[in-house]
């Protein structure tokens, strides 16, 4: 009791989930039950209270026909990984673009897994970007600059059949607070609305 830790909960089968500390060892907990609003997780009779609800109900948040753009900086990509592994499969009809920003290439967590998905799945698009390419040991050939500038350049939907719009796309933002606020402002100017409990929208974020 009283121990504060960052956890990620991944559901693989009904009634069975994995609880993964963001720092530390993987803990498999076959009897974990996540209560309705996901603010409390019961683990083998014990209890873990969550400070924020986990964004795991992708099907509830986003209609099946909508494209997805998941934007993260630094460790902000971690909450997306369980959603990607659960819902993105071969033959997926909607586009899913993951835009990940970091200072250096070695800070791009999950790079190998996301690059593999990018090569395997036609509608999965992984766009890593760094802000300090001059620090790289070998020349960086990928995108560079801040996420906000990348969004303005149109790189997120460059490989889609049609451009992203509020009518066909939902966007998730997680990571650096400045990035989240500036992206939310940019998206608002493009006609996207922040998702709220009583006012559904296309932009999902945690302030």
CSV table of C-alpha atoms in Angstrom, one decimal:
chain,number,residue,atom,x,y,z
A,1,UNK,CA,0.0,0.0,0.0
A,2,UNK,CA,1.2,3.5,-0.8
A,3,UNK,CA,3.5,2.4,-3.6
A,4,UNK,CA,3.1,4.6,-6.7
A,5,UNK,CA,4.0,3.0,-10.0
A,6,UNK,CA,3.3,3.5,-13.7
A,7,UNK,CA,1.6,0.4,-15.1
A,8,UNK,CA,0.3,-0.7,-18.5
A,9,UNK,CA,-2.6,-3.2,-18.7
A,10,UNK,CA,-2.9,-5.4,-21.8
A,11,UNK,CA,-5.8,-7.7,-22.4
A,12,UNK,CA,-5.0,-10.7,-24.6
A,13,UNK,CA,-8.1,-12.9,-23.9
A,14,UNK,CA,-11.3,-12.3,-21.9
A,15,UNK,CA,-10.5,-12.6,-18.2
A,16,UNK,CA,-6.8,-12.6,-18.7
A,17,UNK,CA,-4.6,-9.5,-18.9
A,18,UNK,CA,-0.9,-8.7,-18.4
A,19,UNK,CA,0.1,-5.9,-16.0
A,20,UNK,CA,3.4,-4.4,-17.2
A,21,UNK,CA,5.3,-1.8,-15.1
A,22,UNK,CA,6.7,0.9,-17.4
A,23,UNK,CA,9.9,0.5,-15.3
A,24,UNK,CA,10.8,-2.9,-13.9
A,25,UNK,CA,10.0,-6.6,-14.6
A,26,UNK,CA,7.1,-7.9,-16.5
A,27,UNK,CA,4.5,-9.3,-14.1
A,28,UNK,CA,1.9,-11.9,-15.5
A,29,UNK,CA,-1.3,-11.7,-13.6
A,30,UNK,CA,-3.9,-14.2,-15.0
A,31,UNK,CA,-6.6,-13.2,-12.5
A,32,UNK,CA,-6.5,-9.4,-12.9
A,33,UNK,CA,-10.0,-7.8,-13.3
A,34,UNK,CA,-10.3,-4.3,-14.5
A,35,UNK,CA,-13.4,-2.6,-13.1
A,36,UNK,CA,-15.8,-0.5,-15.2
A,37,UNK,CA,-14.0,2.8,-15.3
A,38,UNK,CA,-10.5,1.2,-15.1
A,39,UNK,CA,-9.5,3.3,-12.1
A,40,UNK,CA,-9.1,0.1,-10.0
A,41,UNK,CA,-7.4,-3.2,-10.9
A,42,UNK,CA,-7.8,-6.3,-8.7
A,43,UNK,CA,-4.8,-8.6,-8.7
A,44,UNK,CA,-5.2,-11.9,-7.0
A,45,UNK,CA,-7.2,-10.4,-4.2
A,46,UNK,CA,-5.1,-7.2,-4.0
A,47,UNK,CA,-6.0,-3.8,-5.3
A,48,UNK,CA,-4.2,-1.3,-7.5
A,49,UNK,CA,-5.8,2.1,-7.9
A,50,UNK,CA,-5.2,3.9,-11.2
A,51,UNK,CA,-4.6,7.7,-11.3
A,52,UNK,CA,-5.8,7.9,-14.9
A,53,UNK,CA,-8.2,5.6,-16.8
A,54,UNK,CA,-6.4,3.6,-19.4
A,55,UNK,CA,-7.3,4.2,-23.1
A,56,UNK,CA,-7.9,0.5,-23.9
A,57,UNK,CA,-11.4,0.6,-25.3
A,58,UNK,CA,-10.4,1.6,-28.8
A,59,UNK,CA,-13.6,0.1,-30.2
A,60,UNK,CA,-15.7,2.2,-27.9
A,61,UNK,CA,-13.9,5.4,-28.7
A,62,UNK,CA,-13.4,5.1,-32.4
A,63,UNK,CA,-15.9,3.8,-35.0
A,64,UNK,CA,-14.4,0.8,-36.9
A,65,UNK,CA,-14.4,2.7,-40.3
A,66,UNK,CA,-12.3,5.6,-39.0
A,67,UNK,CA,-8.6,6.0,-39.6
A,68,UNK,CA,-6.3,6.5,-36.6
A,69,UNK,CA,-3.3,8.7,-36.0
A,70,UNK,CA,-1.4,8.0,-32.8
A,71,UNK,CA,1.0,10.8,-31.9
A,72,UNK,CA,3.6,10.5,-29.1
A,73,UNK,CA,6.8,11.9,-27.8
A,74,UNK,CA,9.4,10.1,-25.7
A,75,UNK,CA,7.7,7.5,-23.5
A,76,UNK,CA,4.3,8.8,-24.6
A,77,UNK,CA,4.2,6.0,-27.1
A,78,UNK,CA,3.9,3.3,-24.4
A,79,UNK,CA,0.1,3.6,-23.9
A,80,UNK,CA,-0.5,3.0,-27.6
A,81,UNK,CA,1.3,-0.3,-27.9
A,82,UNK,CA,-1.4,-2.5,-26.3
A,83,UNK,CA,-4.0,-0.9,-28.5
A,84,UNK,CA,-1.9,-1.5,-31.6
A,85,UNK,CA,-1.2,-5.1,-30.7
A,86,UNK,CA,-4.8,-5.8,-29.9
A,87,UNK,CA,-6.7,-4.2,-32.8
A,88,UNK,CA,-4.3,-4.0,-35.7
A,89,UNK,CA,-4.2,-7.2,-37.7
A,90,UNK,CA,-3.4,-8.3,-41.3
A,91,UNK,CA,-6.2,-7.2,-43.6
A,92,UNK,CA,-7.0,-4.2,-41.5
A,93,UNK,CA,-9.2,-1.8,-43.7
A,94,UNK,CA,-8.5,1.5,-41.9
A,95,UNK,CA,-5.2,3.4,-42.0
A,96,UNK,CA,-3.2,3.6,-38.8
A,97,UNK,CA,-0.3,6.0,-38.6
A,98,UNK,CA,2.0,6.2,-35.6
A,99,UNK,CA,4.1,9.4,-35.3
A,100,UNK,CA,6.8,9.2,-32.7
A,101,UNK,CA,9.1,12.1,-31.8
A,102,UNK,CA,12.3,12.0,-29.7
A,103,UNK,CA,15.6,13.8,-29.4
A,104,UNK,CA,17.7,11.0,-30.7
A,105,UNK,CA,17.2,7.8,-32.6
A,106,UNK,CA,18.2,5.7,-29.5
A,107,UNK,CA,15.2,7.3,-27.7
A,108,UNK,CA,12.7,5.9,-30.1
A,109,UNK,CA,11.2,3.1,-28.0
A,110,UNK,CA,9.5,0.2,-29.8
A,111,UNK,CA,11.3,1.2,-33.0
A,112,UNK,CA,12.0,-2.4,-34.1
A,113,UNK,CA,8.4,-3.6,-33.5
A,114,UNK,CA,6.8,-0.7,-35.2
A,115,UNK,CA,9.2,-0.8,-38.2
A,116,UNK,CA,8.3,-4.5,-38.6
A,117,UNK,CA,4.6,-3.7,-38.6
A,118,UNK,CA,5.3,-0.9,-41.1
A,119,UNK,CA,6.8,-3.5,-43.4
A,120,UNK,CA,4.2,-6.2,-42.9
A,121,UNK,CA,0.9,-4.3,-43.0
A,122,UNK,CA,-0.2,-2.3,-45.9
A,123,UNK,CA,-2.2,0.3,-44.0
A,124,UNK,CA,0.1,0.6,-41.0
A,125,UNK,CA,2.5,3.6,-41.2
A,126,UNK,CA,5.3,4.3,-38.7
A,127,UNK,CA,6.8,7.8,-38.8
A,128,UNK,CA,9.7,8.3,-36.4
A,129,UNK,CA,11.3,11.7,-36.1
A,130,UNK,CA,14.1,13.2,-34.1
A,131,UNK,CA,15.0,16.8,-33.1
A,132,UNK,CA,18.7,16.4,-32.7
A,133,UNK,CA,20.0,14.8,-35.9
A,134,UNK,CA,23.3,16.5,-35.6
A,135,UNK,CA,24.0,14.3,-32.5
A,136,UNK,CA,23.6,11.0,-34.3
A,137,UNK,CA,26.7,8.7,-34.6
A,138,UNK,CA,25.7,7.8,-38.2
A,139,UNK,CA,23.8,10.1,-40.5
A,140,UNK,CA,20.0,10.2,-39.8
A,141,UNK,CA,18.0,9.7,-43.0
A,142,UNK,CA,14.5,9.9,-41.5
A,143,UNK,CA,12.3,12.8,-40.5
A,144,UNK,CA,13.6,15.5,-38.2
A,145,UNK,CA,11.9,18.3,-36.4
A,146,UNK,CA,9.0,18.7,-34.0
A,147,UNK,CA,5.8,16.8,-34.3
A,148,UNK,CA,3.8,19.9,-34.8
A,149,UNK,CA,5.8,20.8,-37.9
A,150,UNK,CA,5.5,17.3,-39.2
A,151,UNK,CA,1.8,17.5,-39.0
A,152,UNK,CA,1.7,20.7,-40.9
A,153,UNK,CA,3.8,19.1,-43.7
A,154,UNK,CA,1.1,16.4,-44.2
A,155,UNK,CA,3.5,13.5,-43.6
A,156,UNK,CA,0.9,11.7,-41.3
A,157,UNK,CA,-1.5,10.9,-44.2
A,158,UNK,CA,1.0,11.1,-47.1
A,159,UNK,CA,0.6,7.4,-47.9
A,160,UNK,CA,-3.2,7.2,-47.4
A,161,UNK,CA,-5.6,6.9,-50.3
A,162,UNK,CA,-7.3,10.1,-49.2
A,163,UNK,CA,-6.3,12.9,-46.8
A,164,UNK,CA,-7.2,12.8,-43.1
A,165,UNK,CA,-10.2,14.8,-42.1
A,166,UNK,CA,-12.4,15.1,-39.0
A,167,UNK,CA,-15.0,12.9,-40.8
A,168,UNK,CA,-12.7,10.0,-41.4
A,169,UNK,CA,-9.9,10.1,-38.7
A,170,UNK,CA,-9.4,10.1,-35.0
A,171,UNK,CA,-6.2,11.3,-33.4
A,172,UNK,CA,-4.6,10.3,-30.1
A,173,UNK,CA,-2.0,12.6,-28.4
A,174,UNK,CA,0.3,11.6,-25.6
A,175,UNK,CA,3.7,12.9,-24.3
A,176,UNK,CA,5.2,16.3,-23.9
A,177,UNK,CA,2.6,18.7,-22.6
A,178,UNK,CA,3.7,21.5,-25.0
A,179,UNK,CA,3.4,19.1,-28.0
A,180,UNK,CA,-0.1,18.0,-26.8
A,181,UNK,CA,-1.4,21.6,-26.4
A,182,UNK,CA,0.1,22.8,-29.7
A,183,UNK,CA,-1.2,19.8,-31.6
A,184,UNK,CA,-4.6,20.2,-30.0
A,185,UNK,CA,-4.7,23.8,-31.2
A,186,UNK,CA,-3.5,22.9,-34.7
A,187,UNK,CA,-6.1,20.2,-34.9
A,188,UNK,CA,-8.9,22.5,-33.7
A,189,UNK,CA,-8.0,24.9,-36.5
A,190,UNK,CA,-8.4,21.9,-38.9
A,191,UNK,CA,-11.9,21.2,-37.6
A,192,UNK,CA,-11.1,18.4,-35.1
A,193,UNK,CA,-12.9,18.5,-31.8
A,194,UNK,CA,-11.5,17.3,-28.5
A,195,UNK,CA,-13.3,14.1,-27.3
A,196,UNK,CA,-15.2,14.6,-24.0
A,197,UNK,CA,-17.5,12.3,-22.2
A,198,UNK,CA,-20.6,14.2,-23.1
A,199,UNK,CA,-19.3,15.7,-26.3
A,200,UNK,CA,-17.7,13.1,-28.5
A,201,UNK,CA,-14.9,14.3,-30.7
A,202,UNK,CA,-12.0,13.1,-32.8
A,203,UNK,CA,-9.0,14.1,-30.6
A,204,UNK,CA,-8.2,11.9,-27.6
A,205,UNK,CA,-5.7,13.2,-25.0
A,206,UNK,CA,-4.9,13.4,-21.3
A,207,UNK,CA,-4.3,16.9,-19.9
